[in-house]
Coordinates of C-alpha atoms and ligand atoms in Angstrom, one line a residue:
X1 CA 0.0 0.0 0.0
X2 CA 1.0 3.6 0.1
X3 CA 4.5 4.4 1.1
X4 CA 5.7 7.5 3.0
X5 CA 9.2 9.1 3.2
X6 CA 10.4 12.4 4.8
X7 CA 13.8 13.9 4.8
X8 CA 15.4 16.7 6.7
X9 CA 18.9 16.3 5.4
X10 CA 22.2 18.0 4.5
X11 CA 22.1 17.1 0.9
X12 CA 19.6 17.6 -1.9
X13 CA 16.4 15.8 -0.8
X14 CA 14.9 14.9 -4.2
X15 CA 17.3 12.0 -5.1
X16 CA 17.2 10.7 -1.5
X17 CA 13.4 10.7 -1.6
X18 CA 13.2 9.0 -4.9
X19 CA 15.7 6.3 -3.8
X20 CA 13.7 5.8 -0.6
X21 CA 10.5 5.5 -2.6
X22 CA 12.2 2.9 -4.8
X23 CA 12.7 0.8 -1.6
X24 CA 9.0 1.1 -0.9
X25 CA 8.0 0.1 -4.5
X26 CA 7.4 -3.5 -3.3
X27 CA 4.4 -2.4 -1.3
X28 CA 2.5 -1.7 -4.5
X29 CA 1.5 1.7 -6.0
X30 CA 0.1 3.4 -9.0
X31 CA 1.4 7.0 -8.8
X32 CA 4.2 8.8 -6.9
X33 CA 5.3 12.3 -5.9
X34 CA 7.6 14.4 -3.8
X35 CA 7.5 17.9 -2.4
X36 CA 10.4 20.0 -1.1
X37 CA 11.0 23.4 0.5
X38 CA 13.7 25.5 -1.0
X39 CA 14.4 29.2 -0.2
X40 CA 11.3 29.1 1.9
X41 CA 9.2 27.9 -1.1
X42 CA 7.1 24.7 -1.1
X43 CA 6.9 22.9 -4.5
X44 CA 6.0 19.4 -5.7
X45 CA 6.2 17.0 -8.6
X46 CA 3.9 14.0 -9.2
X47 CA 3.5 11.3 -11.9
X48 CA 1.3 8.4 -12.6
X49 CA 2.7 4.9 -13.0
X50 CA 6.1 3.7 -12.1
X51 CA 8.7 5.8 -10.3
X52 CA 10.7 6.1 -13.5
X53 CA 8.0 8.5 -14.7
X54 CA 8.6 10.7 -11.6
X55 CA 12.4 10.5 -12.1
X56 CA 12.0 11.6 -15.8
X57 CA 9.8 14.5 -14.7
X58 CA 12.4 15.5 -12.2
X59 CA 15.1 15.6 -14.9
X60 CA 13.0 18.2 -16.8
X61 CA 11.6 20.0 -13.8
X62 CA 14.0 19.5 -11.0
X63 CA 13.1 20.2 -7.4
X64 CA 15.8 21.8 -5.2
X65 CA 15.8 21.8 -1.4
X66 CA 17.1 19.7 1.5
X67 CA 13.8 19.2 3.2
X68 CA 11.1 17.1 1.6
X69 CA 8.4 14.4 1.7
X70 CA 7.6 11.7 -0.8
X71 CA 4.9 9.2 -1.4
X72 CA 3.9 6.1 -3.5
X73 CA 0.1 6.0 -3.8
X74 CA -2.1 2.9 -4.0
X75 CA -5.5 4.4 -5.0
X76 CA -8.4 4.1 -2.6
X77 CA -10.4 7.3 -3.0
X78 CA -10.1 8.6 -6.6
X79 CA -8.5 7.0 -9.6
X80 CA -4.7 7.0 -10.1
X81 CA -4.0 10.4 -11.7
X82 CA -1.6 13.2 -11.2
X83 CA -4.3 15.3 -9.5
X84 CA -5.0 12.6 -7.0
X85 CA -1.3 11.7 -6.4
X86 CA 0.4 12.8 -3.2
X87 CA 1.8 15.1 -1.8
X88 CA -1.4 17.0 -1.5
X89 CA -0.9 20.7 -1.2
X90 CA -3.2 23.4 0.1
X91 CA -1.8 26.9 0.6
X92 CA 1.3 26.6 2.8
X93 CA 0.9 22.9 3.6
X94 CA 1.9 19.7 1.9
X95 CA 1.0 16.3 3.2
X96 CA 1.5 12.6 2.4
X97 CA -0.8 10.0 3.8
X98 CA -1.2 6.3 4.1
X99 CA -4.6 4.8 5.2
X100 CA -8.1 6.1 5.1
X101 CA -9.7 9.2 6.7
X102 CA -13.1 7.9 7.5
X103 CA -14.7 11.3 8.4
X104 CA -13.4 13.1 5.3
X105 CA -16.9 13.7 4.0
X106 CA -18.0 15.6 7.1
X107 CA -14.7 17.5 7.2
X108 CA -15.0 18.3 3.5
X109 CA -18.5 19.6 3.9
X110 CA -17.4 21.9 6.8
X111 CA -14.4 23.2 4.8
X112 CA -16.5 23.8 1.7
X113 CA -18.9 25.8 3.8
X114 CA -15.9 28.0 4.8
X115 CA -15.0 28.6 1.2
X116 CA -12.3 26.0 0.7
X117 CA -12.2 24.4 -2.8
X118 CA -11.4 20.8 -3.4
X119 CA -9.7 19.8 -6.7
X120 CA -9.2 16.0 -6.1
X121 CA -11.4 13.0 -5.2
X122 CA -9.1 12.0 -2.3
X123 CA -9.7 11.9 1.4
X124 CA -6.1 13.2 1.9
X125 CA -6.8 16.6 0.3
X126 CA -9.1 17.2 3.3
X127 CA -6.1 16.8 5.6
X128 CA -4.1 19.4 3.7
X129 CA -7.0 21.9 3.5
X130 CA -7.9 21.4 7.2
X131 CA -4.2 22.2 8.1
X132 CA -4.3 25.2 5.8
X133 CA -7.5 26.5 7.5
X134 CA -5.7 26.2 10.9
X135 CA -2.7 28.1 9.6
X136 CA -4.9 30.8 8.2
X137 CA -6.7 31.0 11.5
X138 CA -3.3 31.9 13.0
X139 CA -1.9 28.6 14.4
X140 CA 1.7 27.8 14.1
X141 CA 2.6 24.9 11.7
X142 CA 3.0 22.5 14.6
X143 CA -0.3 23.5 16.3
X144 CA -2.1 23.5 12.9
X145 CA -0.8 19.9 12.2
X146 CA -1.8 18.7 15.7
X147 CA -5.3 20.3 15.5
X148 CA -5.7 18.6 12.1
X149 CA -4.6 15.2 13.4
X150 CA -7.0 15.5 16.4
X151 CA -9.9 16.0 14.0
X152 CA -9.2 12.9 11.9
X153 CA -11.0 9.6 12.3
X154 CA -9.8 6.4 10.6
X155 CA -6.5 4.8 10.1
X156 CA -3.6 6.8 8.9
X157 CA 0.1 7.6 8.9
X158 CA 0.8 11.2 7.9
X159 CA 3.8 13.5 7.3
X160 CA 3.5 17.3 6.9
X161 CA 5.8 19.8 5.3
X162 CA 5.2 23.6 5.5
X163 CA 6.0 26.5 3.3
X164 CA 8.9 28.6 4.8
X165 CA 9.9 25.7 7.1
X166 CA 13.1 24.1 6.0
X167 CA 13.8 22.4 9.3
X168 CA 10.4 20.9 10.3
X169 CA 8.5 17.7 9.6
X170 CA 5.5 16.6 11.5
X171 CA 4.6 12.9 11.5
X172 CA 1.6 11.1 13.0
X173 CA 0.6 7.5 13.3
X174 CA -2.8 6.0 14.0
X175 CA -3.4 2.5 12.5
X176 CA -0.7 2.7 9.9
X177 CA 2.9 2.2 10.9
X178 CA 5.5 4.9 10.7
X179 CA 9.2 5.0 11.7
X180 CA 11.6 7.8 12.3
X181 CA 15.2 7.4 11.2
X182 CA 17.9 9.2 13.2
X183 CA 21.0 10.4 11.3
X184 CA 23.9 12.8 12.2
X185 CA 22.4 16.2 12.1
X186 CA 19.6 14.9 9.9
X187 CA 16.4 13.0 10.5
X188 CA 14.1 11.0 8.4
X189 CA 10.6 9.5 8.3
X190 CA 9.6 6.2 6.6
X191 CA 6.6 3.9 6.3
X192 CA 9.0 1.1 7.3
X193 CA 12.6 0.6 8.1
X194 CA 13.3 -0.6 4.6
X195 CA 12.6 2.9 3.3
X196 CA 15.2 4.2 5.6
X197 CA 17.8 1.5 5.0
X198 CA 20.2 3.7 3.0
X199 CA 20.0 6.6 5.4
X200 CA 20.3 5.1 8.8
X201 CA 20.0 1.9 10.9
X202 CA 18.8 3.9 14.0
X203 CA 15.0 3.8 14.0
X204 CA 12.2 4.7 16.4
X205 CA 8.7 3.3 15.6
X206 CA 5.9 5.5 16.6
X207 CA 3.2 4.0 18.8
X208 CA -0.5 4.2 18.1
X209 CA -1.7 7.8 18.4
X210 CA 1.8 9.3 18.5
X211 CA 2.8 12.5 16.7
X212 CA 6.4 13.6 16.2
X213 CA 7.8 17.0 15.7
X214 CA 11.1 16.5 13.8
X215 CA 13.9 18.9 13.1
X216 CA 17.5 18.1 11.9
X217 CA 18.7 18.1 15.6
X218 CA 15.7 16.8 17.5
X219 CA 12.8 14.4 17.5
X220 CA 10.0 15.1 20.1
X221 CA 7.3 12.5 20.3
X222 CA 3.9 13.1 21.9
X223 CA 1.1 10.6 22.6
X224 CA -2.5 11.1 21.7
X225 CA -3.2 13.1 24.8
X226 CA -0.4 15.5 24.0
X227 CA 2.0 14.3 26.7
X228 CA 5.6 14.1 25.6
X229 CA 6.8 10.5 25.6
X230 CA 10.0 8.5 24.9
X231 CA 9.9 5.7 22.5
X232 CA 12.6 3.1 22.2
X233 CA 15.3 3.7 19.6
X234 CA 16.5 0.5 18.0
X235 CA 19.3 -0.5 15.8
X236 CA 17.8 -2.3 12.8
X237 CA 19.8 -5.1 11.1
X238 CA 19.8 -3.5 7.6
X239 CA 21.4 -6.3 5.6
X240 CA 21.1 -4.4 2.4
X241 CA 21.9 -7.5 0.4
X242 CA 18.7 -9.1 1.5
X243 CA 16.7 -6.5 -0.2
X244 CA 18.5 -6.8 -3.5
X245 CA 17.7 -9.3 -6.2
X246 CA 21.0 -11.0 -5.8
X247 CA 21.4 -12.0 -9.5
X248 CA 17.8 -13.1 -9.9
X249 CA 15.5 -11.5 -12.5
X250 CA 12.8 -10.8 -10.0
X251 CA 12.5 -10.6 -6.2
X252 CA 9.9 -13.4 -6.4
X253 CA 12.5 -15.8 -8.1
X254 CA 15.0 -14.9 -5.4
X255 CA 12.5 -15.5 -2.6
X256 CA 11.4 -18.8 -4.0
X257 CA 15.0 -19.9 -4.2
X258 CA 15.7 -18.8 -0.6
X259 CA 13.2 -21.2 0.9
X260 CA 15.6 -24.0 1.8
X261 CA 17.8 -21.5 3.7
X262 CA 15.1 -19.6 5.5
X263 CA 13.2 -22.8 6.5
X264 CA 16.5 -24.2 7.8
X265 CA 16.9 -21.0 9.8
X266 CA 13.4 -21.2 11.2
X267 CA 14.0 -24.9 12.2
X268 CA 17.2 -24.2 14.0
X269 CA 15.5 -21.3 15.8
X270 CA 12.6 -23.5 17.1
X271 CA 14.3 -26.9 17.6
X272 CA 16.1 -27.9 20.7
X273 CA 19.8 -28.5 20.6
X274 CA 19.4 -32.3 20.1
X275 CA 16.7 -31.6 17.5
X276 CA 14.2 -33.9 19.4
X277 CA 12.0 -31.2 20.9
X278 CA 10.5 -27.8 20.1
X279 CA 11.5 -24.8 22.2
X280 CA 9.1 -21.9 21.9
X281 CA 10.7 -18.6 22.7
X282 CA 7.9 -17.7 25.2
X283 CA 7.1 -20.4 27.8
X284 CA 3.6 -19.0 28.3
X285 CA 2.1 -21.3 25.7
X286 CA 0.6 -24.3 27.4
X287 CA -1.5 -26.3 25.0
X288 CA -3.3 -28.2 27.7
X289 CA -5.2 -25.0 28.6
X290 CA -7.1 -24.8 25.3
X291 CA -10.0 -26.8 24.0
X292 CA -10.2 -24.9 20.7
X293 CA -8.1 -22.9 18.2
X294 CA -9.3 -20.1 16.1
X295 CA -7.0 -19.1 13.2
X296 CA -7.6 -15.9 11.3
X297 CA -5.6 -14.3 8.4
X298 CA -6.0 -13.0 4.8
X299 CA -4.9 -14.3 1.4
X300 CA -1.9 -16.6 1.3
X301 CA -1.6 -16.4 5.1
X302 CA -5.2 -17.7 5.4
X303 CA -4.2 -20.7 3.2
X304 CA -1.4 -21.3 5.6
X305 CA -4.0 -21.4 8.4
X306 CA -6.2 -23.7 6.3
X307 CA -3.3 -26.2 6.0
X308 CA -2.5 -26.0 9.7
X309 CA -6.1 -26.8 10.5
X310 CA -5.5 -30.3 9.1
X311 CA -2.3 -30.6 11.2
X312 CA -3.8 -29.4 14.5
X313 CA -6.9 -31.5 14.1
X314 CA -5.2 -34.7 12.9
X315 CA -2.1 -34.7 15.0
X316 CA -3.0 -32.7 18.1
X317 CA -6.8 -33.5 18.1
X318 CA -7.6 -29.9 18.7
X319 CA -10.6 -28.5 16.9
X320 CA -9.7 -25.5 14.7
X321 CA -12.0 -22.8 13.3
X322 CA -10.5 -20.8 10.4
X323 CA -11.7 -17.7 8.8
X324 CA -10.6 -14.8 6.5
X325 CA -10.1 -11.7 8.7
X326 CA -12.5 -9.5 6.7
X327 CA -15.4 -11.8 7.5
X328 CA -14.4 -12.9 10.9
X329 CA -14.2 -9.3 12.2
X330 CA -17.8 -8.6 11.4
X331 CA -19.6 -11.8 12.0
X332 CA -19.3 -11.5 15.8
X333 CA -18.4 -15.1 16.5
X334 CA -18.9 -16.3 20.0
X335 CA -15.6 -17.2 21.7
X336 CA -15.2 -19.7 24.5
X337 CA -12.9 -18.9 27.3
X338 CA -10.4 -21.6 26.5
X339 CA -9.7 -20.5 23.0
X340 CA -6.3 -20.0 21.5
X341 CA -6.5 -17.3 18.8
X342 CA -3.8 -17.5 16.2
X343 CA -3.3 -14.6 13.7
X344 CA -0.9 -15.2 10.8
X345 CA 0.5 -12.3 8.8
X346 CA 3.6 -11.7 6.8
X347 CA 3.5 -7.9 7.2
X348 CA 1.9 -7.9 10.6
X349 CA 0.0 -4.8 9.5
X350 CA -3.0 -6.2 7.5
X351 CA -5.9 -4.0 8.7
X352 CA -8.5 -6.7 8.7
X353 CA -6.3 -9.2 10.6
X354 CA -5.3 -6.5 13.1
X355 CA -9.0 -5.7 13.6
X356 CA -9.9 -9.4 14.1
X357 CA -7.1 -9.6 16.7
X358 CA -8.5 -6.7 18.6
X359 CA -11.9 -8.3 18.5
X360 CA -10.5 -11.4 20.2
X361 CA -8.7 -9.4 22.9
X362 CA -10.3 -10.1 26.3
X363 CA -12.3 -13.0 24.8
X364 CA -9.7 -15.6 23.8
X365 CA -7.4 -17.0 26.5
X366 CA -4.3 -16.3 24.5
X367 CA -3.6 -14.2 21.4
X368 CA -0.8 -15.7 19.4
X369 CA 0.6 -14.2 16.2
X370 CA 2.8 -15.8 13.6
X371 CA 4.5 -12.9 11.8
X372 CA 7.4 -12.1 9.6
X373 CA 7.9 -8.4 10.6
X374 CA 8.8 -8.6 14.3
X375 CA 8.2 -4.9 14.9
X376 CA 4.7 -4.9 13.4
X377 CA 1.4 -3.9 15.1
X378 CA 0.1 -7.5 15.0
X379 CA 3.2 -8.8 16.8
X380 CA 3.2 -6.0 19.3
X381 CA -0.5 -6.4 20.2
X382 CA -0.3 -10.2 20.7
X383 CA 0.4 -12.0 24.0
X384 CA 2.9 -14.1 22.2
X385 CA 4.5 -13.3 18.8
X386 CA 6.3 -16.1 17.0
X387 CA 8.6 -15.0 14.2
X388 CA 8.7 -17.0 10.9
X389 CA 12.2 -15.7 10.1
X390 CA 11.7 -15.5 6.3
X391 CA 13.6 -12.2 6.0
X392 CA 12.4 -9.3 4.0
X393 CA 9.8 -10.4 1.4
X394 CA 9.7 -7.9 -1.4
X395 CA 7.7 -9.7 -4.2
X396 CA 4.0 -8.8 -3.8
X397 CA 3.1 -12.5 -4.2
X398 CA 4.0 -14.2 -1.0
X399 CA 6.3 -17.3 -1.4
X400 CA 8.9 -17.8 1.3
X401 CA 6.7 -16.3 3.9
X402 CA 4.1 -18.9 3.1
X403 CA 6.4 -21.8 3.5
X404 CA 7.9 -20.3 6.7
X405 CA 4.4 -19.8 8.1
X406 CA 3.6 -23.4 7.3
X407 CA 6.9 -24.5 9.0
X408 CA 6.1 -22.6 12.2
X409 CA 2.5 -23.8 12.2
X410 CA 3.6 -27.4 11.7
X411 CA 5.9 -27.0 14.7
X412 CA 3.1 -25.6 16.8
X413 CA 0.8 -28.4 15.9
X414 CA 3.4 -31.0 16.8
X415 CA 4.1 -29.1 20.1
X416 CA 0.4 -29.1 20.9
X417 CA 0.2 -32.8 20.1
X418 CA 3.0 -33.7 22.4
X419 CA 1.9 -31.4 25.2
X420 CA -1.6 -32.9 25.0
X421 CA -0.3 -36.4 25.1
X422 CA -1.5 -37.2 21.6
X423 CA 2.0 -38.3 20.5
X424 CA 4.9 -39.7 22.4
X425 CA 8.4 -38.1 22.7
X426 CA 9.7 -40.7 20.2
X427 CA 7.0 -39.8 17.7
X428 CA 7.7 -36.2 18.1
X429 CA 11.5 -36.8 17.6
X430 CA 10.7 -38.8 14.5
X431 CA 8.4 -36.1 13.0
X432 CA 11.1 -33.5 13.7
X433 CA 13.7 -35.6 12.1
X434 CA 11.4 -35.7 9.1
X435 CA 11.0 -32.0 9.2
X436 CA 14.8 -31.5 9.2
X437 CA 14.9 -33.2 5.8
X438 CA 12.8 -30.5 4.3
X439 CA 15.5 -28.0 3.3
X440 CA 17.3 -30.7 1.3
X441 CA 14.0 -31.8 -0.3
X442 CA 13.1 -28.2 -1.2
X443 CA 16.5 -27.8 -2.9
X444 CA 15.7 -30.9 -5.0
X445 CA 12.3 -29.5 -5.8
X446 CA 13.9 -26.2 -6.9
X447 CA 15.9 -28.3 -9.4
X448 CA 12.6 -28.8 -11.3
X449 CA 12.7 -25.2 -12.4
X450 CA 13.4 -26.0 -16.0
X451 CA 10.7 -28.6 -16.3
X452 CA 8.2 -26.2 -14.7
X453 CA 9.3 -23.4 -16.9
X454 CA 8.5 -25.6 -20.0
X455 CA 5.1 -26.5 -18.6
X456 CA 4.4 -22.9 -17.8
X457 CA 5.0 -21.8 -21.3
X458 CA 2.1 -23.9 -22.4
X459 CA 0.0 -22.8 -19.4
X460 CA 0.5 -19.2 -20.4
X461 CA -1.8 -19.8 -23.3
X462 CA -4.7 -20.8 -21.1
X463 CA -7.7 -18.6 -20.2
X464 CA -8.7 -20.7 -17.1
X465 CA -6.7 -23.1 -15.0
X466 CA -8.0 -25.4 -12.2
X467 CA -6.0 -26.7 -9.3
X468 CA -7.1 -29.8 -7.4
X469 CA -5.9 -31.3 -4.1
X470 CA -7.3 -33.5 -1.3
X471 CA -6.7 -33.3 2.4
X472 CA -3.9 -30.8 3.3
X473 CA -3.2 -30.5 -0.4
X474 CA -6.6 -28.8 -0.9
X475 CA -5.4 -25.5 0.7
X476 CA -2.3 -25.7 -1.5
X477 CA -4.6 -26.0 -4.5
X478 CA -6.3 -22.7 -3.4
X479 CA -2.9 -21.1 -2.9
X480 CA -1.7 -22.3 -6.3
X481 CA -4.7 -20.7 -7.9
X482 CA -4.2 -17.5 -6.0
X483 CA -0.5 -17.3 -7.0
X484 CA -1.3 -17.9 -10.6
X485 CA -4.1 -15.4 -10.9
X486 CA -2.4 -12.6 -9.0
X487 CA 0.8 -12.5 -11.1
X488 CA -0.2 -14.0 -14.5
X489 CA -3.8 -12.5 -14.5
X490 CA -5.0 -15.9 -15.7
X491 CA -8.3 -16.9 -14.1
X492 CA -7.7 -19.9 -11.8
X493 CA -9.6 -21.7 -9.1
X494 CA -8.7 -24.3 -6.5
X495 CA -11.0 -27.1 -5.6
X496 CA -11.0 -30.0 -3.2
X497 CA -10.7 -32.9 -5.7
X498 CA -13.8 -34.7 -4.2
X499 CA -15.9 -31.6 -4.7
X500 CA -15.4 -31.3 -8.4
X501 CA -18.3 -33.5 -9.4
X502 CA -20.6 -31.3 -7.4
X503 CA -20.4 -28.6 -9.9
X504 CA -17.0 -27.4 -11.1
X505 CA -16.6 -30.4 -13.4
X506 CA -18.9 -28.6 -15.8
X507 CA -15.9 -26.3 -16.5
X508 CA -13.8 -29.1 -17.9
X509 CA -12.9 -29.0 -21.6
X510 CA -9.8 -29.6 -23.6
X511 CA -8.6 -26.0 -23.2
X512 CA -8.7 -25.9 -19.4
X513 CA -5.5 -27.3 -17.8
X514 CA -6.1 -29.0 -14.5
X515 CA -3.2 -29.1 -12.1
X516 CA -3.4 -31.9 -9.6
X517 CA -1.2 -31.9 -6.4
X518 CA -1.1 -35.6 -5.3
X519 CA 1.8 -37.0 -3.4
X520 CA 1.5 -40.8 -3.1
X521 CA -0.1 -40.7 0.4
X522 CA -3.2 -42.3 2.0
X523 CA -5.5 -40.2 -0.1
X524 CA -3.7 -40.7 -3.4
X525 CA -6.1 -43.3 -4.9
X526 CA -9.1 -41.0 -4.2
X527 CA -7.4 -38.1 -5.9
X528 CA -6.5 -40.2 -8.9
X529 CA -10.1 -41.3 -9.3
X530 CA -11.1 -37.6 -9.4
X531 CA -8.4 -37.0 -11.9
X532 CA -9.7 -39.8 -14.1
X533 CA -13.1 -38.1 -14.0
X534 CA -11.5 -35.0 -15.4
X535 CA -9.6 -36.9 -18.2
X536 CA -12.7 -38.9 -19.1
X537 CA -14.2 -35.5 -20.0
X538 CA -11.4 -34.4 -22.2
X539 CA -9.6 -32.4 -19.5
X540 CA -5.8 -32.0 -19.8
X541 CA -4.2 -32.9 -16.5
X542 CA -0.8 -31.8 -15.1
X543 CA 0.0 -34.2 -12.4
X544 CA 2.4 -33.2 -9.7
X545 CA 3.3 -36.3 -7.7
X546 CA 6.3 -38.5 -6.7
X547 CA 7.9 -41.5 -8.4
X548 CA 5.5 -44.0 -6.8
X549 CA 2.5 -41.8 -7.7
X550 CA 3.5 -41.3 -11.3
X551 CA 4.3 -45.0 -11.8
X552 CA 0.7 -45.8 -11.0
X553 CA -1.1 -42.8 -12.5
X554 CA 0.8 -41.2 -15.4
X555 CA -1.2 -42.9 -18.2
X556 CA -3.3 -40.4 -20.2
X557 CA -2.0 -37.5 -18.3
X558 CA -1.0 -34.4 -20.3
X559 CA 2.1 -33.4 -18.3
X560 CA 3.8 -34.8 -15.2
X561 CA 6.2 -33.3 -12.7
X562 CA 8.1 -35.7 -10.5
X563 CA 8.6 -34.5 -7.0
X564 CA 11.0 -36.0 -4.4
X565 CA 9.3 -38.2 -1.9
X566 CA 8.4 -36.4 1.3
X567 CA 7.0 -37.4 4.7
X568 CA 3.2 -37.1 4.3
X569 CA 2.6 -34.5 6.9
X570 CA 4.9 -31.9 5.3
X571 CA 4.0 -32.4 1.7
X572 CA 2.2 -29.1 1.5
X573 CA 5.4 -27.2 2.3
X574 CA 7.3 -29.1 -0.5
X575 CA 4.6 -28.9 -3.0
X576 CA 4.4 -25.1 -2.5
X577 CA 7.5 -24.9 -4.7
X578 CA 5.9 -26.2 -8.0
X579 CA 2.8 -24.1 -7.2
X580 CA 5.0 -21.0 -6.9
X581 CA 7.3 -21.8 -9.9
X582 CA 4.3 -22.5 -12.1
X583 CA 2.8 -19.1 -11.3
X584 CA 6.2 -17.4 -11.7
X585 CA 7.2 -18.9 -15.1
X586 CA 3.7 -18.4 -16.4
X587 CA 3.7 -14.8 -15.5
X588 CA 7.2 -14.3 -17.0
X589 CA 6.0 -16.0 -20.2
X590 CA 3.1 -13.6 -20.3
X591 CA 5.3 -10.6 -19.6
X592 CA 3.5 -9.3 -16.6
X593 CA 5.0 -7.2 -13.8
X594 CA 5.9 -10.2 -11.6
X595 CA 7.0 -8.4 -8.5
X596 CA 4.4 -5.6 -8.6
X597 CA 1.3 -7.1 -10.2
X598 CA -1.4 -4.7 -11.2
X599 CA -3.8 -3.5 -8.5
X600 CA -2.1 -5.3 -5.7
X601 CA -0.3 -4.0 -2.6
X602 CA 2.2 -5.9 -0.4
X603 CA 0.8 -4.7 2.9
X604 CA -2.9 -4.1 2.9
X605 CA -3.4 -1.5 5.6
X606 CA -7.0 -0.5 4.6
X607 CA -10.1 -2.7 5.0
Ligands
F6R701 C1 -0.7 -13.3 -1.9 C2 -0.5 -12.4 -0.8 C3 -1.6 -11.9 0.0 C4 -1.2 -11.8 1.5 C5 -2.4 -11.1 2.2 C6 -2.1 -11.1 3.7 O1 0.4 -13.7 -2.5 O2 0.7 -12.1 -0.5 O3 -2.8 -12.6 -0.2 O4 -1.0 -13.1 1.9 O5 -2.6 -9.8 1.8 O6 -0.9 -10.3 4.0 P1 -0.2 -10.5 5.3 O7 0.4 -11.8 5.4 O8 0.9 -9.4 5.3 O9 -1.2 -10.2 6.4

């Protein structure tokens, strides 16, 4: 979603702002802009589309000045256009905004009544005009910004810049994260630490409701009541290499390839020294206390929950309810006292997931989150936050975060099973020994890259693709379909194989590839029967299975992909690789923007 940067520096701000915005590109955007103050004069440049358009504009119409703000916009109110792009400027005020101002219509009506004219369709312009009205009423820039922030409802991160003020930025956070970067005689603002990576590794995250008054020499933070507060300054591990493509054509390719390494890291973090037990960083999680688990997330993270439902129920015998956060938060589900609520999120900032978490506070016995971004709101608002240790994920389509989420959830399910006496210490040790083989198996699955590339070239011609799976491979079928549609723009659906004949089989024809994930496990024969039903109706099947499975079922199949054999329980983690590589190569064959697919944002901070 939208990205914010602010600079009070000792060098020209424009190149620094554009560079920082580049680091925020991964969040998804459709226009961008910057504003600076130079010789007391506030000016701005904005462009639709990729940042290169803004850079080109700046070549022809440069912006001087060492103080500035910048923004990448993901449209919510008003189409992507230069007029609607940020920074929004009203009189002496420029502002950049991430989030949604819910009461903007009321504010707009009141400002219109006072004679202020609106030229955009955005909620953000209201913020700029309100601040202008306060300045014109005689307030100082700081007081005008604070009075404006106080009047706003909704979720937002904001950064203000004022005409005539070359040493002042005002930042505010309510619902959308914002960080301040501390330099030597210069200070910065960024939506996340990644934006600040090339400027500083000293970062302070604003808390909910905080406002910060920033100059080159000082940062003063006030809470929502106006009381001055101290927030922890942290040194962030800015391993710049981890946010480069490292020789890959796309971040997504790099992140798919990283999976053996990051999963090995996650395993070594959670496994005891002898590898026979699971050590959770927080001892407060006692699985004998719970009689039910509720898991809530969005998108790919939801499919990780869906997979984990099979594990928790089959191995730990704990009933699990799952839901997408956008539905869960409004359906007012009753919650029994002995519920463990688990929220899964790569970014830790997804607005619906955060709202669902807040709904569960005081109702569930424990709020547990499984997150990638350790400093995120979801992590901070949980009783226990378990890191997935995937490292920075830049590609909008989630890959390594998904497999790391699965790994951590598998460990949790095994821990629950052992604690509840459902499995012996020996069985746990055996399952963990299985799990430790995963990085090696993932590496072998990555060797299928060329085969999957060839298959994907053919898939790229398709208009519709179906994915089938049974048991824990069903959520993977859903994830495979999501991955394919989001980056290749080919329509795809995932179905439980057994459900096909209850309707979707009507879609089968010789033009619709059907991708079947079927390791040779206890459910294999059932899945193969469903696959035969597809082939009997002229459907062309791509069967992803192992040596044993292909020996039995390859006849009449359009294409096969032979996977390494994998212990049954962990097959969804291994089979995520072909699901991801199929989507990736199909998108490359279609020439889409793989890392920043149209209309999508990496961190969805609006509902
Ligand atoms: C799909 C994808 C999204 C996210 C979803 C939740 O590839 O990345 O579906 O999984 O927006 O995001 P997080 O995990 O940040 O809460």
